[in-house]
Amino acid sequence: MARADSFTDRMPICVSRSNAQGRAWAWEPVNQAQSAVLQGKDVMRIIVKVLAGLSALTLLHVGSANAEVILLDRDNGSPIFNDLKIQIGGSIRAGYRNVMGGSDDGSYRHRGFDDGTRFRFTAEYFLNDDLNLVAYYEPGVDIFRALDWDDHYDPDRNHTTKRQLYGGIVSQRYGTLTYGKQNSVFYSAVGEKTDLILNAMNGQGPGNGVDGNYDGSYRGRDLVKYVNEFGPVTLHLGWTLPTNDYYLGGSGDDLLRYTRKGGAAVGAEYQLNDDLVLSAAYSYTEARVRQGSQDSTEYDQQMLGGAVSWRPGNWTLAALVGQYKDFLPLERRTPVPSDYFEGDAYGWEYFLGYTFPLQAGILKSTQPYVAGNAMRWDEYQTNYHFVGLSTKLAYGFRVDLERTFANTSDDQPDENWVRLRYDF
């Protein structure tokens, strides 16, 4: 007989049912499968309500400021937690997308959806004035799905995702060493410079390979990273450890699997002055692709890129170029291990914006911008240009509007994108 692990496991679980006329209610027991679903949904609703409550508290706490909220500060007088600091933050985001031509009519994105809500939890334990331990957790939460708002989410996606989860040791003198799921060296040094718009990162390696979590290009799993500053230069070093197989599709003898065997990366940012930063990065990943029980094909995946970020006054200018070898999957329906990846691909991105301070009631500033990103490989190319407007409001709110002009080999349509976000 199965053992009940808790009091709730022994309780009969019931749901309310209305009669045909909808005027009377009766309690009916549910089976174990229904119970698990109900409990899972209830847990998610509770989590979302708690996070929403924390967000509301931060709204009252920060006023018009926009910063992490310190729940427990160092030197708090506690005999046990005196050297502990805990802070939270996050970004609640709702979006609306409209593809020209009506191809997305009726889709959840066309009805309004969660557009990347995430929360941040940071804990630091200070060993002394120079050395401290750090733990960081950043979950992504699909609030629309957690609250069961039908037709406003993708039913095949999870309620939550583990965006980042890592720990390590920080020294002002010797640098920061961390391990876990975290931003890659390439993205931290190069890709982040142009990740400033809604439809971003189409011209860079991170996120455009097999999967940014598994190939280590974006928020890499099992990633060891070291960061330190040497005068105007910030050095990034990374080592990606082997991971489990990532299934690319198929079944039986046609089951296609990707395996990251390991890799390393190096990146550097050079701060020429207060406004101008030049950066470059290179990453290498040893990987293999195998189909069924056949012999696997080995790949030496490489990314090489450079970026510039210039912020003089109210201007923001950024650009990126990159070359990606055996990194992007070929555009074909039935790829095989021997030629799953395209040999060489080239990408670029740019951003140009000017911020107008407003300070008029709830309006704080607005930034019109133009941007673009593109990728070319084999006989295929994507080419996007954007016109957008980002407006910051009081209390950490922000509204982003963006129009995409697409020119691609597969004739993708233009698109409008709107995002409302609250940052705390």
Coordinates of C-alpha atoms in Angstrom, one line a residue:
M1 CA 0.0 0.0 0.0
A2 CA 1.3 3.5 -0.9
R3 CA 2.2 5.6 2.1
A4 CA 0.6 9.0 2.5
D5 CA 3.5 11.5 2.9
S6 CA 1.6 14.3 4.4
F7 CA -1.8 15.3 5.9
T8 CA -2.9 16.6 2.5
D9 CA -2.2 13.2 0.9
R10 CA -4.8 11.6 3.3
M11 CA -7.5 14.2 2.7
P12 CA -10.4 13.5 0.3
I13 CA -10.2 16.1 -2.5
C14 CA -13.5 17.4 -4.0
V15 CA -14.6 19.8 -6.6
S16 CA -17.8 21.8 -6.9
R17 CA -20.2 21.0 -9.7
S18 CA -23.2 23.0 -10.8
N19 CA -26.4 21.3 -12.0
A20 CA -27.8 21.7 -15.4
Q21 CA -29.7 24.9 -14.4
G22 CA -26.6 26.3 -12.7
R23 CA -28.6 27.0 -9.5
A24 CA -27.3 24.3 -7.1
W25 CA -23.9 23.0 -6.1
A26 CA -22.7 19.6 -5.0
W27 CA -19.3 18.4 -3.9
E28 CA -17.9 15.4 -5.8
P29 CA -14.7 13.5 -5.2
V30 CA -12.1 13.6 -7.9
N31 CA -9.6 10.9 -8.8
Q32 CA -5.8 11.1 -8.2
A33 CA -5.0 12.4 -11.7
Q34 CA -7.5 15.2 -11.4
S35 CA -6.2 15.9 -7.8
A36 CA -2.6 16.2 -9.1
V37 CA -3.7 18.7 -11.8
L38 CA -5.8 20.7 -9.3
Q39 CA -3.0 20.8 -6.8
G40 CA -0.4 21.8 -9.4
K41 CA -2.6 24.6 -10.6
D42 CA -3.3 25.7 -7.1
V43 CA 0.4 25.8 -6.3
M44 CA 1.1 27.9 -9.4
R45 CA -1.7 30.3 -8.5
I46 CA -0.3 30.7 -5.0
I47 CA 3.2 31.3 -6.3
V48 CA 1.9 33.9 -8.8
K49 CA -0.1 35.6 -6.1
V50 CA 2.9 35.7 -3.8
L51 CA 5.1 37.1 -6.5
A52 CA 2.4 39.6 -7.4
G53 CA 2.3 40.6 -3.7
L54 CA 6.0 41.1 -3.6
S55 CA 5.8 43.2 -6.8
A56 CA 3.1 45.4 -5.2
L57 CA 5.3 45.8 -2.1
T58 CA 8.2 46.9 -4.2
L59 CA 6.0 49.4 -6.0
L60 CA 5.2 51.0 -2.7
H61 CA 8.8 50.7 -1.5
V62 CA 10.7 52.1 -4.5
G63 CA 8.3 54.9 -5.4
S64 CA 9.6 56.3 -8.7
A65 CA 12.9 54.5 -8.4
N66 CA 13.7 51.3 -10.3
A67 CA 16.1 49.1 -8.4
E68 CA 16.4 45.8 -6.6
V69 CA 14.6 45.6 -3.3
I70 CA 16.7 44.7 -0.3
L71 CA 14.8 42.3 1.9
L72 CA 17.7 41.7 4.3
D73 CA 20.8 43.9 4.4
R74 CA 24.2 43.2 5.7
D75 CA 25.0 44.4 9.3
N76 CA 21.4 43.9 10.3
G77 CA 22.3 43.0 13.9
S78 CA 21.1 39.4 13.8
P79 CA 23.5 37.0 15.5
I80 CA 23.1 34.5 12.7
F81 CA 22.3 36.5 9.5
N82 CA 24.4 39.6 10.2
D83 CA 26.6 38.9 7.2
L84 CA 23.7 37.9 4.9
K85 CA 22.1 40.1 2.2
I86 CA 19.0 39.1 0.3
Q87 CA 17.4 41.1 -2.5
I88 CA 14.7 40.6 -5.1
G89 CA 13.8 42.2 -8.4
G90 CA 11.9 41.3 -11.6
S91 CA 10.1 42.4 -14.7
I92 CA 6.4 41.6 -15.3
R93 CA 5.7 41.8 -19.1
A94 CA 2.5 41.5 -21.1
G95 CA 2.7 41.6 -24.9
Y96 CA 0.6 41.8 -28.1
R97 CA 1.8 40.8 -31.5
N98 CA 0.1 41.3 -34.9
V99 CA 1.5 39.6 -38.0
M100 CA 0.6 41.4 -41.2
G101 CA -1.7 39.4 -43.5
G102 CA -3.8 37.9 -40.7
S103 CA -1.8 34.6 -40.4
D104 CA -1.9 34.9 -36.6
D105 CA -5.5 35.8 -36.2
G106 CA -7.0 33.9 -33.3
S107 CA -3.6 32.9 -31.9
Y108 CA -2.7 33.5 -28.2
R109 CA -0.1 36.1 -29.2
H110 CA -2.8 38.1 -31.1
R111 CA -5.0 38.0 -28.0
G112 CA -2.4 39.2 -25.5
F113 CA 0.2 37.0 -23.8
D114 CA 2.9 36.9 -21.2
D115 CA 5.9 38.3 -22.9
G116 CA 8.8 37.2 -20.8
T117 CA 8.0 37.8 -17.1
R118 CA 10.9 37.0 -14.8
F119 CA 11.8 37.4 -11.2
R120 CA 15.3 37.7 -9.6
F121 CA 16.5 36.4 -6.3
T122 CA 20.0 37.2 -5.0
A123 CA 21.6 36.0 -1.8
E124 CA 25.1 37.1 -0.7
Y125 CA 27.0 35.9 2.4
F126 CA 30.0 38.1 3.2
L127 CA 33.0 36.2 4.5
N128 CA 34.9 39.5 4.9
D129 CA 35.1 42.9 3.3
D130 CA 36.6 41.5 0.1
L131 CA 35.1 38.0 -0.2
N132 CA 31.5 36.8 -0.4
L133 CA 29.5 33.9 -1.5
V134 CA 26.7 34.5 -4.0
A135 CA 23.6 32.6 -5.2
Y136 CA 21.3 33.8 -7.9
Y137 CA 18.0 32.4 -9.2
E138 CA 15.9 33.8 -12.1
P139 CA 12.7 32.0 -12.9
G140 CA 10.6 32.9 -15.9
V141 CA 6.9 32.7 -15.2
D142 CA 4.0 32.5 -17.7
I143 CA 1.5 34.4 -15.6
F144 CA -1.3 34.0 -18.2
R145 CA -1.0 30.3 -18.1
A146 CA -0.5 30.1 -14.3
L147 CA -3.8 31.9 -13.9
D148 CA -5.6 29.7 -16.5
W149 CA -6.4 32.6 -18.9
D150 CA -7.6 30.5 -21.8
D151 CA -6.4 31.5 -25.3
H152 CA -3.7 33.7 -23.9
Y153 CA -0.8 31.1 -23.7
D154 CA 0.8 28.2 -25.5
P155 CA -0.6 25.0 -23.9
D156 CA 2.6 23.2 -24.9
R157 CA 4.8 25.4 -22.8
N158 CA 5.6 25.1 -19.1
H159 CA 4.3 27.4 -16.4
T160 CA 7.8 28.3 -15.4
T161 CA 11.3 28.1 -16.9
K162 CA 14.7 28.2 -15.2
R163 CA 16.3 31.2 -16.9
Q164 CA 19.3 31.3 -14.6
L165 CA 20.4 29.4 -11.5
Y166 CA 24.0 29.6 -10.3
G167 CA 26.3 30.1 -7.3
G168 CA 29.8 31.2 -6.7
I169 CA 32.4 33.3 -5.0
V170 CA 33.0 37.0 -5.5
S171 CA 36.2 39.0 -4.7
Q172 CA 36.8 42.6 -5.5
R173 CA 40.4 41.8 -5.9
Y174 CA 40.5 38.4 -7.6
G175 CA 37.2 38.5 -9.6
T176 CA 34.0 36.4 -9.7
L177 CA 33.9 32.6 -10.3
T178 CA 30.4 31.1 -10.7
Y179 CA 28.9 27.7 -11.8
G180 CA 25.5 26.8 -13.0
K181 CA 23.0 28.0 -15.6
Q182 CA 24.0 31.5 -16.5
N183 CA 24.6 34.0 -19.4
S184 CA 27.4 32.8 -21.7
V185 CA 30.7 34.5 -22.2
F186 CA 29.7 35.4 -25.8
Y187 CA 26.4 36.9 -24.8
S188 CA 27.8 38.8 -21.8
A189 CA 30.7 40.4 -23.7
V190 CA 29.2 40.8 -27.2
G191 CA 25.5 39.8 -27.7
E192 CA 24.1 41.9 -24.8
K193 CA 25.2 45.1 -26.5
T194 CA 22.5 45.0 -29.1
D195 CA 19.8 43.1 -27.2
L196 CA 17.9 46.3 -26.8
I197 CA 14.7 45.8 -28.8
L198 CA 11.6 43.5 -28.8
N199 CA 12.5 41.3 -31.8
A200 CA 16.2 41.1 -30.9
M201 CA 19.1 38.6 -31.4
N202 CA 18.3 37.4 -34.9
G203 CA 21.8 38.3 -36.1
Q204 CA 23.9 36.7 -33.4
G205 CA 24.8 33.2 -32.4
P206 CA 23.2 33.0 -28.9
G207 CA 19.7 31.5 -29.2
N208 CA 20.0 30.7 -32.9
G209 CA 21.7 27.3 -32.7
V210 CA 20.2 24.0 -31.5
D211 CA 19.1 25.5 -28.2
G212 CA 20.8 28.3 -26.3
N213 CA 20.6 26.3 -23.0
Y214 CA 22.2 23.2 -24.4
D215 CA 24.8 24.4 -26.8
G216 CA 25.9 26.9 -24.2
S217 CA 25.6 30.0 -26.5
Y218 CA 23.0 31.9 -24.5
R219 CA 22.0 30.9 -20.9
G220 CA 24.2 27.9 -20.8
R221 CA 23.7 24.9 -18.5
D222 CA 26.6 23.6 -16.5
L223 CA 28.7 26.6 -17.3
V224 CA 31.7 27.7 -15.3
K225 CA 32.5 31.4 -15.7
Y226 CA 35.2 33.7 -14.4
V227 CA 35.0 37.5 -14.7
N228 CA 37.6 40.1 -13.6
E229 CA 38.5 43.7 -14.3
F230 CA 42.0 44.8 -15.2
G231 CA 41.9 48.5 -15.4
P232 CA 39.7 49.4 -18.4
V233 CA 39.5 45.8 -19.5
T234 CA 36.9 43.3 -18.3
L235 CA 38.0 39.7 -19.0
H236 CA 35.4 36.9 -19.4
L237 CA 36.4 33.2 -19.4
G238 CA 34.1 30.3 -19.6
W239 CA 34.1 26.5 -19.6
T240 CA 31.1 24.4 -20.7
L241 CA 30.8 21.0 -19.2
P242 CA 29.3 18.0 -20.9
T243 CA 25.5 17.8 -20.8
N244 CA 22.8 15.2 -21.4
D245 CA 21.4 14.5 -24.9
Y246 CA 19.1 17.1 -26.4
Y247 CA 16.4 15.5 -28.6
L248 CA 16.0 17.2 -32.0
G249 CA 13.0 15.2 -33.3
G250 CA 12.1 11.9 -34.8
S251 CA 11.6 8.5 -33.0
G252 CA 13.0 5.0 -33.1
D253 CA 15.8 4.6 -35.7
D254 CA 15.1 8.2 -36.8
L255 CA 15.5 9.8 -33.4
L256 CA 18.0 12.7 -33.7
R257 CA 20.1 13.7 -30.7
Y258 CA 22.5 16.5 -30.0
T259 CA 25.2 16.2 -27.3
R260 CA 27.5 18.9 -26.0
K261 CA 30.7 17.2 -25.1
G262 CA 32.4 20.4 -23.7
G263 CA 33.9 23.7 -24.7
A264 CA 35.5 27.0 -23.7
A265 CA 35.1 30.7 -24.4
V266 CA 37.0 33.9 -23.9
G267 CA 35.8 37.5 -24.2
A268 CA 36.9 41.0 -23.3
E269 CA 35.4 44.4 -23.0
Y270 CA 37.6 47.5 -23.3
Q271 CA 36.2 50.7 -21.8
L272 CA 37.8 53.5 -23.9
N273 CA 35.9 56.2 -21.9
D274 CA 32.7 56.7 -19.9
D275 CA 30.6 56.4 -23.1
L276 CA 32.4 54.0 -25.4
V277 CA 33.0 50.2 -25.0
L278 CA 34.6 47.8 -27.5
S279 CA 34.2 44.1 -27.0
A280 CA 35.0 40.8 -28.7
A281 CA 34.5 37.1 -27.9
Y282 CA 35.3 33.6 -29.2
S283 CA 33.7 30.3 -28.1
Y284 CA 34.4 26.7 -29.1
T285 CA 32.1 23.8 -28.4
E286 CA 32.8 20.1 -29.1
A287 CA 29.5 18.5 -30.1
R288 CA 28.1 15.5 -31.8
V289 CA 24.8 14.6 -33.6
R290 CA 23.5 11.1 -33.7
Q291 CA 20.5 9.5 -35.4
G292 CA 19.1 6.3 -33.9
S293 CA 21.9 3.7 -33.4
Q294 CA 24.0 5.0 -36.3
D295 CA 27.5 6.4 -35.8
S296 CA 27.5 10.0 -34.6
T297 CA 29.0 13.0 -36.5
E298 CA 31.4 15.2 -34.6
Y299 CA 31.3 19.0 -34.9
D300 CA 33.7 21.8 -33.8
Q301 CA 31.2 24.6 -33.3
Q302 CA 32.7 28.1 -33.2
M303 CA 31.4 31.6 -32.6
L304 CA 33.5 34.7 -33.2
G305 CA 32.1 38.2 -32.8
G306 CA 32.7 41.8 -31.9
A307 CA 30.6 44.7 -30.8
V308 CA 30.7 48.4 -30.0
S309 CA 28.5 50.3 -27.6
W310 CA 28.5 54.1 -27.5
R311 CA 26.3 56.2 -25.3
P312 CA 27.2 59.9 -25.6
G313 CA 24.7 62.1 -23.9
N314 CA 21.2 61.0 -24.7
W315 CA 22.3 58.9 -27.7
T316 CA 22.6 55.1 -27.7
L317 CA 24.5 53.5 -30.6
A318 CA 25.4 49.8 -30.8
A319 CA 26.5 47.4 -33.4
L320 CA 27.6 43.7 -33.7
V321 CA 29.1 41.4 -36.3
G322 CA 29.7 37.7 -36.0
Q323 CA 30.8 34.6 -37.8
Y324 CA 29.4 31.2 -36.7
K325 CA 30.9 27.9 -37.9
D326 CA 28.9 24.6 -37.8
F327 CA 26.5 26.3 -35.4
L328 CA 23.2 27.1 -37.2
P329 CA 21.1 24.1 -38.2
L330 CA 20.4 23.8 -41.9
E331 CA 17.0 24.8 -43.2
R332 CA 15.7 21.5 -44.3
R333 CA 12.9 19.2 -43.1
T334 CA 14.9 15.9 -42.7
P335 CA 18.4 16.8 -41.6
V336 CA 20.9 14.0 -41.0
P337 CA 23.9 14.0 -38.7
S338 CA 26.5 14.2 -41.5
D339 CA 25.3 17.7 -42.5
Y340 CA 23.0 18.8 -39.8
F341 CA 24.8 22.2 -39.3
E342 CA 25.5 24.9 -41.9
G343 CA 29.2 25.3 -42.5
D344 CA 29.6 29.1 -42.1
A345 CA 27.0 31.8 -41.2
Y346 CA 27.4 35.5 -40.8
G347 CA 25.3 37.9 -38.8
W348 CA 25.1 41.6 -37.9
E349 CA 23.0 43.9 -35.7
Y350 CA 22.7 47.6 -35.1
F351 CA 20.7 50.0 -32.9
L352 CA 20.4 53.8 -32.9
G353 CA 18.2 55.6 -30.4
Y354 CA 17.8 59.0 -28.8
T355 CA 16.2 59.5 -25.3
F356 CA 14.1 62.6 -24.7
P357 CA 13.6 63.4 -21.0
L358 CA 10.0 64.4 -20.3
Q359 CA 9.4 64.6 -16.6
A360 CA 5.8 65.4 -17.2
G361 CA 3.5 63.7 -14.7
I362 CA 3.8 60.0 -15.1
L363 CA 5.9 60.4 -18.3
K364 CA 9.6 60.2 -17.5
S365 CA 11.3 59.7 -20.9
T366 CA 10.8 58.4 -24.4
Q367 CA 13.2 56.9 -26.9
P368 CA 12.5 56.6 -30.6
Y369 CA 14.9 54.2 -32.3
V370 CA 15.8 52.4 -35.5
A371 CA 17.4 49.0 -35.5
G372 CA 18.2 46.0 -37.6
N373 CA 19.5 42.4 -37.5
A374 CA 20.3 39.9 -40.2
M375 CA 21.8 36.4 -40.7
R376 CA 23.1 34.8 -43.9
W377 CA 24.1 31.2 -44.5
D378 CA 24.2 28.9 -47.6
E379 CA 21.4 30.3 -49.9
Y380 CA 19.2 31.5 -47.0
Q381 CA 19.0 34.9 -45.4
T382 CA 17.0 36.8 -42.9
N383 CA 17.0 40.6 -42.9
Y384 CA 14.9 42.6 -40.4
H385 CA 14.7 46.3 -39.8
F386 CA 12.8 48.0 -37.0
V387 CA 11.2 51.3 -36.0
G388 CA 10.3 51.6 -32.4
L389 CA 9.4 53.8 -29.5
S390 CA 10.2 53.0 -25.8
T391 CA 8.5 55.2 -23.2
K392 CA 9.4 55.0 -19.5
L393 CA 6.6 55.9 -17.0
A394 CA 6.6 56.5 -13.3
Y395 CA 7.0 53.7 -10.7
G396 CA 9.0 51.4 -13.1
F397 CA 6.4 51.0 -15.8
R398 CA 7.3 51.1 -19.5
V399 CA 5.6 50.8 -22.9
D400 CA 7.4 49.5 -26.0
L401 CA 6.1 49.8 -29.5
E402 CA 7.9 48.2 -32.5
R403 CA 7.3 47.6 -36.2
T404 CA 9.2 44.9 -37.9
F405 CA 10.0 45.1 -41.7
A406 CA 11.0 41.7 -42.8
N407 CA 13.0 40.6 -45.9
T408 CA 13.7 36.9 -45.8
S409 CA 14.2 34.0 -48.1
D410 CA 11.0 32.4 -46.9
D411 CA 9.0 35.6 -47.3
Q412 CA 8.2 36.2 -43.6
P413 CA 5.5 39.0 -43.1
D414 CA 6.0 42.3 -41.3
E415 CA 4.8 42.5 -37.8
N416 CA 3.7 44.9 -35.0
W417 CA 4.7 44.3 -31.4
V418 CA 3.5 46.0 -28.2
R419 CA 4.8 45.3 -24.7
L420 CA 3.8 46.7 -21.3
R421 CA 6.2 46.0 -18.6
Y422 CA 6.8 46.8 -14.9
D423 CA 10.4 46.6 -13.7
F424 CA 11.3 46.4 -10.0

